[in-house]
PDB file of C-alpha atoms in Angstrom:
ATOM      1  CA  UNK A 200     109.158 119.434 123.037  1.00  0.00           C
ATOM      2  CA  UNK A 201     109.520 115.684 122.960  1.00  0.00           C
ATOM      3  CA  UNK A 202     112.514 113.649 123.998  1.00  0.00           C
ATOM      4  CA  UNK A 203     113.434 110.604 121.933  1.00  0.00           C
ATOM      5  CA  UNK A 204     115.075 107.393 123.146  1.00  0.00           C
ATOM      6  CA  UNK A 205     118.528 108.522 122.073  1.00  0.00           C
ATOM      7  CA  UNK A 206     118.291 111.621 124.240  1.00  0.00           C
ATOM      8  CA  UNK A 207     117.993 114.214 121.501  1.00  0.00           C
ATOM      9  CA  UNK A 208     115.065 116.594 121.657  1.00  0.00           C
ATOM     10  CA  UNK A 209     112.681 116.885 118.738  1.00  0.00           C
ATOM     11  CA  UNK A 210     110.245 119.678 118.022  1.00  0.00           C
ATOM     12  CA  UNK A 211     106.601 118.922 117.370  1.00  0.00           C
ATOM     13  CA  UNK A 212     105.897 119.755 113.728  1.00  0.00           C
ATOM     14  CA  UNK A 213     103.956 122.993 113.472  1.00  0.00           C
ATOM     15  CA  UNK A 214     101.824 121.466 110.705  1.00  0.00           C
ATOM     16  CA  UNK A 215      99.919 119.494 113.376  1.00  0.00           C
ATOM     17  CA  UNK A 216      98.776 122.599 115.264  1.00  0.00           C
ATOM     18  CA  UNK A 217      95.750 123.250 112.983  1.00  0.00           C
ATOM     19  CA  UNK A 218      94.786 119.578 113.290  1.00  0.00           C
ATOM     20  CA  UNK A 219      94.996 119.847 117.078  1.00  0.00           C
ATOM     21  CA  UNK A 220      92.874 123.017 117.092  1.00  0.00           C
ATOM     22  CA  UNK A 221      90.310 121.394 114.801  1.00  0.00           C
ATOM     23  CA  UNK A 222      90.189 118.320 117.050  1.00  0.00           C
ATOM     24  CA  UNK A 223      89.571 120.483 120.098  1.00  0.00           C
ATOM     25  CA  UNK A 224      86.786 122.340 118.281  1.00  0.00           C
ATOM     26  CA  UNK A 225      85.200 119.065 117.194  1.00  0.00           C
ATOM     27  CA  UNK A 226      85.269 117.719 120.749  1.00  0.00           C
ATOM     28  CA  UNK A 227      84.077 120.927 122.393  1.00  0.00           C
ATOM     29  CA  UNK A 228      81.222 121.812 120.038  1.00  0.00           C
ATOM     30  CA  UNK A 229      78.766 119.071 121.132  1.00  0.00           C
ATOM     31  CA  UNK A 230      79.459 119.713 124.821  1.00  0.00           C
ATOM     32  CA  UNK A 231      78.975 123.464 124.499  1.00  0.00           C
ATOM     33  CA  UNK A 232      75.864 123.048 122.323  1.00  0.00           C
ATOM     34  CA  UNK A 233      74.249 120.668 124.824  1.00  0.00           C
ATOM     35  CA  UNK A 234      74.971 123.008 127.730  1.00  0.00           C
ATOM     36  CA  UNK A 235      73.629 126.079 125.923  1.00  0.00           C
ATOM     37  CA  UNK A 236      70.457 124.315 124.798  1.00  0.00           C
ATOM     38  CA  UNK A 237      69.876 122.946 128.299  1.00  0.00           C
ATOM     39  CA  UNK A 238      69.934 126.508 129.609  1.00  0.00           C
ATOM     40  CA  UNK A 239      67.598 128.006 126.975  1.00  0.00           C
ATOM     41  CA  UNK A 240      65.029 125.210 126.566  1.00  0.00           C
ATOM     42  CA  UNK A 241      61.510 125.735 127.914  1.00  0.00           C
ATOM     43  CA  UNK A 242      60.305 123.697 130.875  1.00  0.00           C
ATOM     44  CA  UNK A 243      58.054 120.715 130.214  1.00  0.00           C
ATOM     45  CA  UNK A 244      54.401 121.369 131.110  1.00  0.00           C
ATOM     46  CA  UNK A 245      52.942 117.968 130.258  1.00  0.00           C
ATOM     47  CA  UNK A 246      52.979 116.092 133.542  1.00  0.00           C
ATOM     48  CA  UNK A 247      52.596 112.303 133.691  1.00  0.00           C
ATOM     49  CA  UNK A 248      50.319 112.193 130.637  1.00  0.00           C
ATOM     50  CA  UNK A 249      53.176 113.571 128.533  1.00  0.00           C
ATOM     51  CA  UNK A 250      55.121 110.355 128.996  1.00  0.00           C
ATOM     52  CA  UNK A 251      52.366 108.063 127.727  1.00  0.00           C
ATOM     53  CA  UNK A 252      53.091 106.449 124.361  1.00  0.00           C
ATOM     54  CA  UNK A 253      50.479 108.244 122.235  1.00  0.00           C
ATOM     55  CA  UNK A 254      49.293 111.392 124.081  1.00  0.00           C
ATOM     56  CA  UNK A 255      46.002 111.269 122.151  1.00  0.00           C
ATOM     57  CA  UNK A 256      43.806 110.102 125.008  1.00  0.00           C
ATOM     58  CA  UNK A 257      43.269 106.599 123.640  1.00  0.00           C
ATOM     59  CA  UNK A 258      44.708 103.978 125.999  1.00  0.00           C
ATOM     60  CA  UNK A 259      47.265 101.635 124.508  1.00  0.00           C
ATOM     61  CA  UNK A 260      45.996  98.194 123.498  1.00  0.00           C
ATOM     62  CA  UNK A 261      49.196  96.364 124.371  1.00  0.00           C
ATOM     63  CA  UNK A 262      52.765  96.907 125.423  1.00  0.00           C
ATOM     64  CA  UNK A 263      54.776  98.887 122.892  1.00  0.00           C
ATOM     65  CA  UNK A 264      57.732  96.575 123.389  1.00  0.00           C
ATOM     66  CA  UNK A 265      56.369  93.590 121.480  1.00  0.00           C
ATOM     67  CA  UNK A 266      58.494  90.629 120.529  1.00  0.00           C
ATOM     68  CA  UNK A 267      59.619  90.218 116.950  1.00  0.00           C
ATOM     69  CA  UNK A 268      60.314  86.965 115.227  1.00  0.00           C
ATOM     70  CA  UNK A 269      63.963  86.159 114.551  1.00  0.00           C
ATOM     71  CA  UNK A 270      62.978  85.731 110.893  1.00  0.00           C
ATOM     72  CA  UNK A 271      62.374  89.488 110.704  1.00  0.00           C
ATOM     73  CA  UNK A 272      66.013  90.166 111.636  1.00  0.00           C
ATOM     74  CA  UNK A 273      67.292  87.538 109.206  1.00  0.00           C
ATOM     75  CA  UNK A 274      65.347  89.079 106.322  1.00  0.00           C
ATOM     76  CA  UNK A 275      66.494  92.574 107.352  1.00  0.00           C
ATOM     77  CA  UNK A 276      70.154  91.482 107.379  1.00  0.00           C
ATOM     78  CA  UNK A 277      69.751  89.737 104.020  1.00  0.00           C
ATOM     79  CA  UNK A 278      68.196  92.867 102.554  1.00  0.00           C
ATOM     80  CA  UNK A 279      71.097  95.001 103.766  1.00  0.00           C
ATOM     81  CA  UNK A 280      73.691  92.537 102.463  1.00  0.00           C
ATOM     82  CA  UNK A 281      72.137  92.222  99.001  1.00  0.00           C
ATOM     83  CA  UNK A 282      71.341  95.929  98.842  1.00  0.00           C
ATOM     84  CA  UNK A 283      74.971  96.817  99.502  1.00  0.00           C
ATOM     85  CA  UNK A 284      76.064  94.349  96.851  1.00  0.00           C
ATOM     86  CA  UNK A 285      73.778  95.912  94.269  1.00  0.00           C
ATOM     87  CA  UNK A 286      75.298  99.323  95.010  1.00  0.00           C
ATOM     88  CA  UNK A 287      78.343  98.016  93.135  1.00  0.00           C
ATOM     89  CA  UNK A 288      76.269  98.175  89.954  1.00  0.00           C
ATOM     90  CA  UNK A 289      76.314 101.988  89.940  1.00  0.00           C
ATOM     91  CA  UNK A 290      80.094 102.525  89.561  1.00  0.00           C
ATOM     92  CA  UNK A 291      80.170  99.748  86.982  1.00  0.00           C
ATOM     93  CA  UNK A 292      77.393 101.455  84.987  1.00  0.00           C
ATOM     94  CA  UNK A 293      79.185 104.789  85.150  1.00  0.00           C
ATOM     95  CA  UNK A 294      82.496 103.321  83.960  1.00  0.00           C
ATOM     96  CA  UNK A 295      81.003 101.041  81.302  1.00  0.00           C
ATOM     97  CA  UNK A 296      81.060 103.712  78.574  1.00  0.00           C
ATOM     98  CA  UNK A 297      84.744 104.397  79.334  1.00  0.00           C
ATOM     99  CA  UNK A 298      85.503 100.681  79.064  1.00  0.00           C
ATOM    100  CA  UNK A 299      83.687 100.558  75.733  1.00  0.00           C
ATOM    101  CA  UNK A 300      85.906 103.297  74.326  1.00  0.00           C
ATOM    102  CA  UNK A 301      88.968 101.413  75.604  1.00  0.00           C
ATOM    103  CA  UNK A 302      87.719  98.224  73.862  1.00  0.00           C
ATOM    104  CA  UNK A 303      87.163  96.482  77.215  1.00  0.00           C
ATOM    105  CA  UNK A 304      83.386  96.266  76.877  1.00  0.00           C
ATOM    106  CA  UNK A 305      83.223  92.477  76.615  1.00  0.00           C
ATOM    107  CA  UNK A 306      85.423  92.024  79.698  1.00  0.00           C
ATOM    108  CA  UNK A 307      83.341  94.520  81.672  1.00  0.00           C
ATOM    109  CA  UNK A 308      80.090  92.881  80.608  1.00  0.00           C
ATOM    110  CA  UNK A 309      81.339  89.386  81.477  1.00  0.00           C
ATOM    111  CA  UNK A 310      82.591  90.561  84.864  1.00  0.00           C
ATOM    112  CA  UNK A 311      79.194  92.056  85.699  1.00  0.00           C
ATOM    113  CA  UNK A 312      77.361  88.937  84.508  1.00  0.00           C
ATOM    114  CA  UNK A 313      79.592  86.867  86.812  1.00  0.00           C
ATOM    115  CA  UNK A 314      78.867  89.258  89.689  1.00  0.00           C
ATOM    116  CA  UNK A 315      75.107  89.099  89.084  1.00  0.00           C
ATOM    117  CA  UNK A 316      75.342  85.312  88.704  1.00  0.00           C
ATOM    118  CA  UNK A 317      76.950  85.023  92.138  1.00  0.00           C
ATOM    119  CA  UNK A 318      74.223  87.269  93.521  1.00  0.00           C
ATOM    120  CA  UNK A 319      71.543  85.101  91.876  1.00  0.00           C
ATOM    121  CA  UNK A 320      73.120  81.923  93.280  1.00  0.00           C
ATOM    122  CA  UNK A 321      72.933  83.537  96.737  1.00  0.00           C
ATOM    123  CA  UNK A 322      69.243  84.334  96.284  1.00  0.00           C
ATOM    124  CA  UNK A 323      68.489  80.795  95.067  1.00  0.00           C
ATOM    125  CA  UNK A 324      70.379  79.287  98.003  1.00  0.00           C
ATOM    126  CA  UNK A 325      68.443  81.477 100.454  1.00  0.00           C
ATOM    127  CA  UNK A 326      65.147  80.571  98.796  1.00  0.00           C
ATOM    128  CA  UNK A 327      65.919  76.836  99.030  1.00  0.00           C
ATOM    129  CA  UNK A 328      66.937  77.239 102.692  1.00  0.00           C
ATOM    130  CA  UNK A 329      63.540  78.846 103.381  1.00  0.00           C
ATOM    131  CA  UNK A 330      64.993  82.143 104.618  1.00  0.00           C
ATOM    132  CA  UNK A 331      62.615  84.130 102.419  1.00  0.00           C
ATOM    133  CA  UNK A 332      59.428  82.258 103.411  1.00  0.00           C
ATOM    134  CA  UNK A 333      57.073  84.134 105.744  1.00  0.00           C
ATOM    135  CA  UNK A 334      54.644  81.251 106.265  1.00  0.00           C
TER     136      UNK A 334
END
């Protein structure tokens, strides 16, 4: 039971008990699973060779932790940003037929052309900035 500021006692709503039980199950499942699998897993028999990068007997030519150019990360972030923006085309395409029956087809088409125009302006700006050049 909880006490409020005014001194009266309030009961915890019983509707939260299943949520509390579910929360405890969610928190306990990974811990229990990790402990059980630690007990039943087989022991490693590989020795030091097991921890080499390729285990195929061919020595590595260089360090596996090579340095990447910052341009790689910029292009990756740009891909994610523009990819997420193009995901908005799918709900629009699904709802377009509904908008046509409601006589809102022209508005829907113009709104998507504006959206794609903004996307195209972003691509042109990136191209002029040289963000898409690999040379």
